[in-house]
Short mmCIF file of C-alpha atoms in Angstrom, two decimals:
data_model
loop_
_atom_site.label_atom_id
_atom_site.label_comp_id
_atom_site.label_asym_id
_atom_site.label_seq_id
_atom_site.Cartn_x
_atom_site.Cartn_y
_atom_site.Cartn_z
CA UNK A 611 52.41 -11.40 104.86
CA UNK A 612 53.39 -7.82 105.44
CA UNK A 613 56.03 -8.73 103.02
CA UNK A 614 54.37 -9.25 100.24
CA UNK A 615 51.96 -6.23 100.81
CA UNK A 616 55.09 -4.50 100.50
CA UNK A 617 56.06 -5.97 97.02
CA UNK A 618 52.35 -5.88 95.98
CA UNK A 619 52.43 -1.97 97.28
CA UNK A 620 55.49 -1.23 95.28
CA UNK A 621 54.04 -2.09 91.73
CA UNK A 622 52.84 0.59 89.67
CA UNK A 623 50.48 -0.64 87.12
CA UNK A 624 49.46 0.36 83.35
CA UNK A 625 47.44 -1.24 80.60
CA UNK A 626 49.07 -1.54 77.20
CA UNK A 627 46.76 -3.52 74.83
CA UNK A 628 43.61 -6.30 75.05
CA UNK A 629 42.23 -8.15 72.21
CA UNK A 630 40.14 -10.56 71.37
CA UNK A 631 41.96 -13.62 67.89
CA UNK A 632 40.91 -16.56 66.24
CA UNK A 633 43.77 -18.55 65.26
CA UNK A 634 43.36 -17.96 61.19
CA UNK A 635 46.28 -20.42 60.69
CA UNK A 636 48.30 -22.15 62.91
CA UNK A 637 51.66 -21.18 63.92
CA UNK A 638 54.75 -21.58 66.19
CA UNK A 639 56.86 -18.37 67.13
CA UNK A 640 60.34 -19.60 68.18
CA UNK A 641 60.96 -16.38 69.98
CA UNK A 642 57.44 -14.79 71.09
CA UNK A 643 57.93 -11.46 73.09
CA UNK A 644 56.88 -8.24 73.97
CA UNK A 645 58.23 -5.75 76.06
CA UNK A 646 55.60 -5.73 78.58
CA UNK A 647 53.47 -8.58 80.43
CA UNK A 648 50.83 -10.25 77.94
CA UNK A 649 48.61 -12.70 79.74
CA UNK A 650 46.60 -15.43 76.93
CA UNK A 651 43.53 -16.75 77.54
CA UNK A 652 42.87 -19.76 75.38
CA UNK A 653 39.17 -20.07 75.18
CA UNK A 654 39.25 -22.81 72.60
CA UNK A 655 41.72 -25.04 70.63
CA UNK A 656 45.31 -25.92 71.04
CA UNK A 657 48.56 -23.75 72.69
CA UNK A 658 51.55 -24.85 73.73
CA UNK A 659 54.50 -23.25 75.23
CA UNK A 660 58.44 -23.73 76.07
CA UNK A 661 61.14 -26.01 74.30
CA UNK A 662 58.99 -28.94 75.29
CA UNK A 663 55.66 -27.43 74.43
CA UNK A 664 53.80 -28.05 77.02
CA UNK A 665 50.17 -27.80 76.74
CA UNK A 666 47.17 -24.89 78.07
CA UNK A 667 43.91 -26.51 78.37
CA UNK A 668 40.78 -24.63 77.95
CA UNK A 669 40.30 -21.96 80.46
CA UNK A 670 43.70 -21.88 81.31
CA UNK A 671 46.15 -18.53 81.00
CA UNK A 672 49.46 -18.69 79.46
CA UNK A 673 51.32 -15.82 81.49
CA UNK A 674 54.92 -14.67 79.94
CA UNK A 675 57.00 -11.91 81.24
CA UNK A 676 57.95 -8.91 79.46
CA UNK A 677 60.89 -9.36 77.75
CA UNK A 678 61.21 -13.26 77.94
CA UNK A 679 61.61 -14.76 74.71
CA UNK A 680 59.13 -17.62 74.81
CA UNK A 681 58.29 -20.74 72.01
CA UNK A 682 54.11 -20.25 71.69
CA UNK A 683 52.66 -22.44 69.46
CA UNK A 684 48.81 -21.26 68.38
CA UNK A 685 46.67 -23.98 66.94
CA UNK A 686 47.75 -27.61 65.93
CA UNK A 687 51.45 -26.27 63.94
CA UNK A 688 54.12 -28.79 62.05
CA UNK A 689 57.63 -27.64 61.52
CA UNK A 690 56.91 -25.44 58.52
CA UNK A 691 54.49 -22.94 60.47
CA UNK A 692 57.23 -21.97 62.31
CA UNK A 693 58.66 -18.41 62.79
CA UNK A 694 60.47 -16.03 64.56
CA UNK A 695 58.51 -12.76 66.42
CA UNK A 696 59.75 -10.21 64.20
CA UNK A 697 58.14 -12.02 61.17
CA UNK A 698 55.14 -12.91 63.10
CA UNK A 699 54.39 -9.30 63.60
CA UNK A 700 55.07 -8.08 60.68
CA UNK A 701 52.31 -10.95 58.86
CA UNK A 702 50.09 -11.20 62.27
CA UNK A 703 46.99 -10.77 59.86
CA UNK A 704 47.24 -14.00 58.35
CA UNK A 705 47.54 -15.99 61.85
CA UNK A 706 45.39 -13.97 64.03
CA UNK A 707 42.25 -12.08 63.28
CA UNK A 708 40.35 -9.82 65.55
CA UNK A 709 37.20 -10.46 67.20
CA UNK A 710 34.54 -9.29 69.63
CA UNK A 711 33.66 -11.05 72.86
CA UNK A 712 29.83 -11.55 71.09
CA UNK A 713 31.76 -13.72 68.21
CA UNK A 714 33.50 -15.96 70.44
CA UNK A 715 30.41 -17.95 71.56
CA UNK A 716 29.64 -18.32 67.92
CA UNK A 717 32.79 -19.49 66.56
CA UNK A 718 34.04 -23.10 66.81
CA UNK A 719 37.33 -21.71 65.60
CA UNK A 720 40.60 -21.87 67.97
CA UNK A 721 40.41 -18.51 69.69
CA UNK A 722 42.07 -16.45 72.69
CA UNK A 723 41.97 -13.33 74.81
CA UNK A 724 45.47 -11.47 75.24
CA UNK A 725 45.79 -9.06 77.70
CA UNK A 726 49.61 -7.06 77.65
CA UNK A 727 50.18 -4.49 80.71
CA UNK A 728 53.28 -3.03 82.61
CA UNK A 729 53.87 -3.47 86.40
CA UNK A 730 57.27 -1.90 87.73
CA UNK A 731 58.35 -1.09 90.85
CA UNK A 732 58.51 2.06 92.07
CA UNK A 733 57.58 3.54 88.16
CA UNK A 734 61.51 1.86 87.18
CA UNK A 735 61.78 -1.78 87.69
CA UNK A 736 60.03 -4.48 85.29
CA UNK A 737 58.64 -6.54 88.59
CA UNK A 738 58.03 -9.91 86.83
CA UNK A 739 61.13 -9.88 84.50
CA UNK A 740 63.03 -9.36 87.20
CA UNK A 741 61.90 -11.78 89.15
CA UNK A 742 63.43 -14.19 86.79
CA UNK A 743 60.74 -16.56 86.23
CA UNK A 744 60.13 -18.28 82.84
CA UNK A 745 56.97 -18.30 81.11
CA UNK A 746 53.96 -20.18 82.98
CA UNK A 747 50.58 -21.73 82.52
CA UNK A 748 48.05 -20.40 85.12
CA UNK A 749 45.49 -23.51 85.29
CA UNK A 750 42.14 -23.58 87.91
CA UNK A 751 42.14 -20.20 88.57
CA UNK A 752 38.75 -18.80 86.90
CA UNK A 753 39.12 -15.72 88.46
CA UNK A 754 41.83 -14.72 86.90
CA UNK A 755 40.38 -15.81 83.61
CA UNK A 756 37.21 -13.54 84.03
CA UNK A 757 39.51 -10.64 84.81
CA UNK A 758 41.64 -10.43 82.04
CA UNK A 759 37.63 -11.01 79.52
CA UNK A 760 36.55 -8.05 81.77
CA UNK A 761 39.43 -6.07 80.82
CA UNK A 762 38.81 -6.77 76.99
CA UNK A 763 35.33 -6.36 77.40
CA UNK A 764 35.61 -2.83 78.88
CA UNK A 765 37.92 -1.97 75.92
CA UNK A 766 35.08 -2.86 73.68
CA UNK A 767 33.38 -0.25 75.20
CA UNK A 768 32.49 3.72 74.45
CA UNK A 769 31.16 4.38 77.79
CA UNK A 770 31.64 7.07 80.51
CA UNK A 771 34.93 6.31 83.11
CA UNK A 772 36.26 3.41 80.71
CA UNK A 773 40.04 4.26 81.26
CA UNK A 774 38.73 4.11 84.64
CA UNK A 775 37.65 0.44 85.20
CA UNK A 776 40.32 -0.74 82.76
CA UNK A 777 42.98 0.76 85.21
CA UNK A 778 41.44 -1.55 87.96
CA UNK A 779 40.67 -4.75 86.35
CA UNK A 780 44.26 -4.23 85.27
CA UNK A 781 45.65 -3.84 89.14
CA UNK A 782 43.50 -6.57 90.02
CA UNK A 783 44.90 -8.31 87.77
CA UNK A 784 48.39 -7.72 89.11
CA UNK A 785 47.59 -8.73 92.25
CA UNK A 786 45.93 -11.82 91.61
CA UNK A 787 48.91 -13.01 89.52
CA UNK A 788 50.87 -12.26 92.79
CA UNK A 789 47.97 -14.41 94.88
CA UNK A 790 47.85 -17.61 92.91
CA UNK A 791 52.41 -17.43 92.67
CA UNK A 792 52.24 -17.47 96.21
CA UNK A 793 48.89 -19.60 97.18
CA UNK A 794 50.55 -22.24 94.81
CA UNK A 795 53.85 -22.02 95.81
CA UNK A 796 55.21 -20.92 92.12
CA UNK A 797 59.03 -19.03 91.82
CA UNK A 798 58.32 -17.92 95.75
CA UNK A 799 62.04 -18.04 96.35
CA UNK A 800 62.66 -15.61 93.34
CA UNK A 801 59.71 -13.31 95.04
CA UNK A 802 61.43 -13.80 98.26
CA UNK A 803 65.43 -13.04 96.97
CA UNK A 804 64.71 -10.53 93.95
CA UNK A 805 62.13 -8.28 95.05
CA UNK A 806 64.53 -6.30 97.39
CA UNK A 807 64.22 -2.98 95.70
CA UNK A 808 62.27 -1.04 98.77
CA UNK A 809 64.58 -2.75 101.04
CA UNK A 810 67.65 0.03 100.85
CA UNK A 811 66.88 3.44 99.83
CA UNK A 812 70.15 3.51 98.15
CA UNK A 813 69.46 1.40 95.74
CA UNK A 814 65.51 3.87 95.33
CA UNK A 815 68.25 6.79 95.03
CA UNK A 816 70.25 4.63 91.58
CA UNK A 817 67.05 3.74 90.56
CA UNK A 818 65.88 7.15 90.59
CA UNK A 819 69.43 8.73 89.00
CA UNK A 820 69.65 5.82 86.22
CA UNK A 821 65.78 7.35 85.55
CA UNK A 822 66.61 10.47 85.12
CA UNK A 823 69.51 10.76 83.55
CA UNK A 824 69.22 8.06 80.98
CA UNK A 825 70.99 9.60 77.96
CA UNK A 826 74.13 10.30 79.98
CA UNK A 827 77.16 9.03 81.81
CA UNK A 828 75.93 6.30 84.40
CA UNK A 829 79.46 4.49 84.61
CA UNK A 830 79.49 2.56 87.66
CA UNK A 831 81.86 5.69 88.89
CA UNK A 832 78.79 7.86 88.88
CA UNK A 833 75.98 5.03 90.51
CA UNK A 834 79.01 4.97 93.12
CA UNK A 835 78.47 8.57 93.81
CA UNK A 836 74.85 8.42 93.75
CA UNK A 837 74.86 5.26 96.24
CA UNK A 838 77.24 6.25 98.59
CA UNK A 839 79.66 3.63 98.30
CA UNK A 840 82.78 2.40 96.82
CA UNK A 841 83.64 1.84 92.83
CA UNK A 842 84.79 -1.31 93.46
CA UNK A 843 82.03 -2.11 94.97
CA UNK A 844 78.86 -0.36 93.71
CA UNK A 845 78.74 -3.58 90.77
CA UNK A 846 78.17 -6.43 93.54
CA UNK A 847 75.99 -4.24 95.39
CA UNK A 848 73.84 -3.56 92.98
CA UNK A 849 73.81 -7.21 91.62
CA UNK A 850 73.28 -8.59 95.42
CA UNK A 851 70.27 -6.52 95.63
CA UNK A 852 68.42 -6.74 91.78
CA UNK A 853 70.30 -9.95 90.85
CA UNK A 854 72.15 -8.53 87.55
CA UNK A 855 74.90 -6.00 87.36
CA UNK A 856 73.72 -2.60 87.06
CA UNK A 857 75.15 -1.81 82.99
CA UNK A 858 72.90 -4.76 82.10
CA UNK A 859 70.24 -3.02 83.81
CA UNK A 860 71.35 0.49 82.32
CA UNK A 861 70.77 -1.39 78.86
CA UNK A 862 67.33 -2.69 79.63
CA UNK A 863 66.31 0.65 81.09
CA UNK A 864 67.69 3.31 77.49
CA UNK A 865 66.06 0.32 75.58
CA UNK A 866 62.21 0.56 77.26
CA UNK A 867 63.12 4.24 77.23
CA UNK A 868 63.82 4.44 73.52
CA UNK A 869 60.49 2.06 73.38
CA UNK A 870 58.58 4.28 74.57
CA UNK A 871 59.95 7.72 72.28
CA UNK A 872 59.64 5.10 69.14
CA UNK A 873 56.06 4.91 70.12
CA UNK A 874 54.93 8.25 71.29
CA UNK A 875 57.52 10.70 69.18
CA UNK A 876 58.32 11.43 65.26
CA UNK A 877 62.50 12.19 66.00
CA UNK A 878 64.47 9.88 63.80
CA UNK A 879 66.08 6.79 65.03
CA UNK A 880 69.67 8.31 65.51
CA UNK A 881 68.37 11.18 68.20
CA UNK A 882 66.50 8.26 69.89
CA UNK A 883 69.71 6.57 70.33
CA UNK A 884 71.73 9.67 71.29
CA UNK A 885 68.67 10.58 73.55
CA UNK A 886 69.20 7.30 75.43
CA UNK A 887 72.62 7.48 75.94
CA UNK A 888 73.81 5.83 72.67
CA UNK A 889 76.60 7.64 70.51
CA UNK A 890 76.92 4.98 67.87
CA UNK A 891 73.73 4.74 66.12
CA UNK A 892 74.47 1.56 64.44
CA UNK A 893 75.49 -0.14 67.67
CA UNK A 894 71.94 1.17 69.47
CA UNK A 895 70.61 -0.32 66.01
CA UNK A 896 71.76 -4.04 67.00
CA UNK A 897 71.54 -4.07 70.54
CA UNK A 898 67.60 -2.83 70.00
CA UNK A 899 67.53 -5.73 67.16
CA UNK A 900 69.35 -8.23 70.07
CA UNK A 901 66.87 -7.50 73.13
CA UNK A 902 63.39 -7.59 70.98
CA UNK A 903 64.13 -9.12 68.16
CA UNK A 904 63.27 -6.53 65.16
CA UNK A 905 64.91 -3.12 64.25
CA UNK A 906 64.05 -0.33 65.87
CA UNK A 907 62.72 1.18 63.09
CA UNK A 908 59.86 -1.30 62.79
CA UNK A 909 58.93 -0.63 66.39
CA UNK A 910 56.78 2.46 65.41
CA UNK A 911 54.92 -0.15 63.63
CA UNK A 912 54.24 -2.44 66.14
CA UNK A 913 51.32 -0.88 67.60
CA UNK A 914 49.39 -1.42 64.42
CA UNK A 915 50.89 -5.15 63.81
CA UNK A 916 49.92 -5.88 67.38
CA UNK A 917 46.42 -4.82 67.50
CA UNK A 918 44.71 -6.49 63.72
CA UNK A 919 41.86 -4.72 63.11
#
């Protein structure tokens, strides 16, 4: 048990976005995604998930990990309502339309909550991406399901200490995720081998470099440096302890990185490459394109595409 109040310890938490949809047309995105966690509520109506569409039932929450491309199907689709993500965010007006909490018990339309958040360890690592574990369906847990409407339902408010109690709900939320994987036995042995990162401080130290000093040279020569150990070796021991070899990682760290400046800066897409360590803006062009499946120059967008008014 300590264990886990280790791992549970080690997550740093932040809301993104909550909202409130009716399904205004029914639709199947071949590669749903987002960079960060989004938990879906289905409160009425029909969603399916995976390459066998399996069904959520009422209640249930549909929980997919950032960065894990994921078939969703919202309301009763055919073949021709399919899509990919980038072209589901760019026309997410027609399929989804926002409402408030009071609406829902009126409407007899499909209809969901989504709640997206980020949970890394130690402020670096994307804990439930790099767990591994596919998309799931989170069914009898009505706790969890009045968390993530508490969440939303805060957001709907103007009130005194809101960032506040969203901040909570949104930890609780984290940790009940991590209750009901381990009360139901779900990707335990991924929780077990992955989630490593506090166990060797030299791996805290590369973490910590790779942070840092994103935009430039983190060859596995340098990480060997930083970690105290051989060239030749630094690759497996990095990949022993996080599971993938650390210039995949260096890739999934300048890409949240040039996320994040997309979202919260005006400098043009080539100094956000060069910023995050990429000389060749074309090639940070389709290796952004490759990991979230639109340009990066639509990203500055997505904020507005995500959350319909």
């Amino acid at each position: 048990m300590e264990y886990y109040n280790k791992v549970i310890e080690s997550v740093g938490v932040r809301y993104v976005k909550g909202n409130n949809f009716k399904i205004e047309r029914p639709v199947t995105i071949t590669d749903y995604t987002d960079s960060e966690n989004t938990a879906i509520l289905l409160h009425r109506g029909s969603l399916n998930y995976g390459e066998d569409q399996e069904s959520v039932n009422e209640g249930e929450i549909l929980f997919i990990p950032a960065s894990r491309p994921t078939r969703v199907s919202f309301g009763t689709v055919t073949k021709r309502n399919e899509t990919n993500n980038e072209n589901f965010l760019e026309n997410k007006k027609k399929y989804l339309q926002t409402i408030s909490f009071k609406n829902i018990k009126n409407l007899d339309d499909d209809c969901i909550t989504t709640v997206t958040f980020e949970a890394k360890v130690f402020d670096v690592v994307n804990f439930f991406n790099s767990l591994g574990i596919p998309a799931f369906v989170i069914r009898f847990n009505d706790r969890i399901a009045s968390i993530i409407e508490d969440v939303v339902k805060e957001s709907e408010q103007n009130t005194p200490g809101k960032e506040r109690v969203i901040k909570l709900y949104t930890e609780l939320l984290v940790v009940e995720l991590v209750r009901h994987i381990l009360k139901n036995r779900l990707f335990v042995e991924e929780l077990s081998t992955n989630s490593t990162y506090f166990k060797d401080p030299r791996l805290i130290d590369m973490f910590n470099y790779i942070k840092k000093n994103i935009g430039g040279d983190l060859s596995n020569k340098v990480l060997a440096k930083v970690a105290n150990v051989s060239e030749d070796y630094v690759g497996q021991y990095f990949k022993m302890l996080t599971g993938i070899n650390p210039q995949d990682y260096i890739e999934y760290q300048r890409m949240e990185a040039a996320v994040e400046l997309l979202r919260t800066t005006k400098k043009s897409i080539r100094d956000i490459g060069k910023e995050v360590g990429y000389k060749d803006t074309a090639y940070f062009c389709r290796r952004f394109k490759m990991m979230y499946g639109l340009p990066a120059g639509k990203m500055r967008r997505r904020e507005s595409l995500i959350n319909v008014q």
